[in-house]
Amino acid sequence: MPDRLKDYLAAFDDIPGTRVYTTERARQGYWLNQFCMSLMKPENRERWRADERRYLEDWQLTDAQKEALLARDYNRLLDLGGNIYYLAKVFSTDGLSFVQAVSTMTGMSVEEYQKMMLAGGRSPDGQRSVKEGR
Amino acid sequence: MPDRLKDYLAAFDDIPGTRVYTTERARQGYWLNQFCMSLMKPENRERWRADERRYLEDWQLTDAQKEALLARDYNRLLDLGGNIYYLAKVFSTDGLSFVQAVSTMTGMSVEEYQKMMLAGGRSPDGQRSVKEGR
Amino acid sequence: MARITAGLATSHIPLIGVAIDQNRGEEDYFKPILAAYDWTRRWIIQPENKPDVVILIYNDHASAFDMNFIPTFAIGCADSFEPADEGWGRRPVPTVKNHAELAWHIAQSLILDDFDMTIINKMDVDHGLTVPLSAVFGQPKEWPVKVIPLAVNVVTYPVPSGNRCWLLGEAIARAVASFPENLNVQIWGTGGMSHQLQGARAGLINKEWDQRFLDDMTRDPQRLRAIPHIEYLRETGSEGIEMVMWLIMRGALSTQARELHRAYHVPASNTALGHLVLENVE
Amino acid sequence: MARITAGLATSHIPLIGVAIDQNRGEEDYFKPILAAYDWTRRWIIQPENKPDVVILIYNDHASAFDMNFIPTFAIGCADSFEPADEGWGRRPVPTVKNHAELAWHIAQSLILDDFDMTIINKMDVDHGLTVPLSAVFGQPKEWPVKVIPLAVNVVTYPVPSGNRCWLLGEAIARAVASFPENLNVQIWGTGGMSHQLQGARAGLINKEWDQRFLDDMTRDPQRLRAIPHIEYLRETGSEGIEMVMWLIMRGALSTQARELHRAYHVPASNTALGHLVLENVE
Ligand SMILES: [Fe+3]
Ligand SMILES: [Fe+3]
């Protein structure tokens, strides 16, 4: 019993190329994700579009989070506690679809990524466990 | 099983002089209670104090609810779906304590009510069940 | 008496909403996606099948709830719900009307059954709820059914276990069975199947795993309720976890529930579209 | 390892806060009320007793939550919480600081244990939480303990059963026991005892029933967990239901928990003030 939660969480770190949105990430990314939520209001989207840097000043973000937002570096944003459904408010505001935004995290071009999806998607083989290499 | 919820709720109606805050009352009193909540903000308390009738116009209340509010008729407000913790925002705004406000529902004067409380409160005898008269 | 007559499972991919809202169903990309629902669209409008109420199990994708407020199980009891603005304006779909009487009845029954529900009286509903309605009902002026939204946290971990979800489904079935009004009720489990929307592994699709899951919804549902979170994550991508919501639907049906229709298509956006219709054989 | 060393139960009557905030403790009316806590105030500051963290079980009285949002069990995971403005301005008491690390740990553990928690990251805390702190710690500049707020719906029916509350307490105990940091943790159950704040029956006090409840917190706690809601309502007044929150505390302690202190006084405002300190004998 004492280690159940620890074991539960530890297994998440064994998945290749994946950040599971644990409460630890939720704490780290609290303001980042709350910033993203603000873009659900049209008036905030306007302000954000007009001057991104200035809009960011209103939020208690780390410099790293601010830079990653301005650079639309979604992998980095995930590392800094962002959650994809929150970050979606940023790329939706940019007019990007989920496929377009998601592809930027894979090191593939949008076209390559779309081709992979049309061919049946990424195979799970070798992508299940770092430790077990399966 | 089919009647468990029904039985659970039916028993509440057998308690003398008591309205249990069921979901049925919660539905009936939704706007009444949300109005009360608005008085948690100092600026709304100001507006309410300045012109109660006018402030009530902003809320989807029935005429009966409005009249009972203006009359501070708390028993009636309970009948109309109010909950005591929500109504407390109204009497707190009036500067009344819980004892002062609660006594108005008992048909006793504040002094009589306080005397009863100092003497050990209202006895539960005869107050448990209408049907069983105990 | 209200009866659960059928269960429906479907992915709730935003792109399906785009295809319908923008009338792009004839494009090559979208044709097989919308075709997955052809059978269901015809079936559900038959008078003997048409539900009065759909209990729609979905998750909020950072729309109604933010990081300040994360309910594990939330049931919508308001009279109606507006489609959410998820960053590109509200979806042009009708207001969702609730069967509030039944929703409150279910909420009360679940709490008496030791489910620690959160009751919600005001919220917007996002693609998780509205896309399944569009996929099945198209573009009506009003939704032809009342909808009880039941939102599950599948975003912040730990999310509820598959088994807890199944038990919630069982309790929902008991609640519906004790509602006096004569109602044809369906329960829909949404989300899934394979998808990962983040990181280097994005785009993962596990067709084999998904197919076995679809099979076992009728062949061996008891296996499904025991699947741990880590298996969903490893095998179906980080967002495949949404399939625990299918188990709420499945738990609400009888052991002998029968498959009426199945569809599976890759890709729809980043996702493997899965769709099932189960008859509740009593 | 974190250990639950003691459980504390107390009414959370707003008037106790008034007495303390306005320094009226010397008035005849307030003397016996504050005296109920004399033993506890001395006991809790002894280094061997002083908790690092209090898990404070309380209910929100239409302060943080309104009719739009009714969680059965909500756990506060923010770093801090401000005292609520309940209609007469915020109470002049310190900000409540959380042990967020432990709060998140408990939240996660409870969800893995099939409790359908709502996680809250922003809320004000009302008299239900701050009055017990004042009664026990007086008027410090900063609260001498970290506080994890755990709010229970005891306002809109159905509220959770006494047994569900007890089971939640057991699960909290497991969660605390699995937290690696060395911490002295107390759990406080608040609310009660007899009181009715509404209608013609207001002012009801059932001393006999209350006393037996106090007795059985150590003599026969198993009886208490089976008390149905209707018994609280009939016997102790409509607001006596708050005592189910004492059962969360009691469920978190061992069978052999020992009474260290007890106080009971009528009246405090409309309420029978009950207060217990239990040692967690392991
Ligand atoms: Fe989803
Ligand atoms: Fe209280």
mmCIF file of C-alpha atoms and ligand atoms in Angstrom, chain B residues 85, chain D residues 12 59 61 127 191 195 242, ligand 2:
data_model
loop_
_atom_site.group_PDB
_atom_site.id
_atom_site.type_symbol
_atom_site.label_atom_id
_atom_site.label_comp_id
_atom_site.label_asym_id
_atom_site.label_seq_id
_atom_site.Cartn_x
_atom_site.Cartn_y
_atom_site.Cartn_z
ATOM 1 C CA TYR B 85 -26.800 29.724 4.574
ATOM 2 C CA HIS D 12 -17.572 25.806 14.155
ATOM 3 C CA ASN D 59 -18.266 22.493 5.101
ATOM 4 C CA HIS D 61 -21.628 27.630 3.977
ATOM 5 C CA HIS D 127 -16.112 30.288 9.329
ATOM 6 C CA GLY D 191 -19.560 21.286 12.674
ATOM 7 C CA HIS D 195 -28.585 22.925 16.023
ATOM 8 C CA GLU D 242 -22.690 18.378 10.126
HETATM 9 FE FE FE E 2 -21.609 24.793 9.899
#
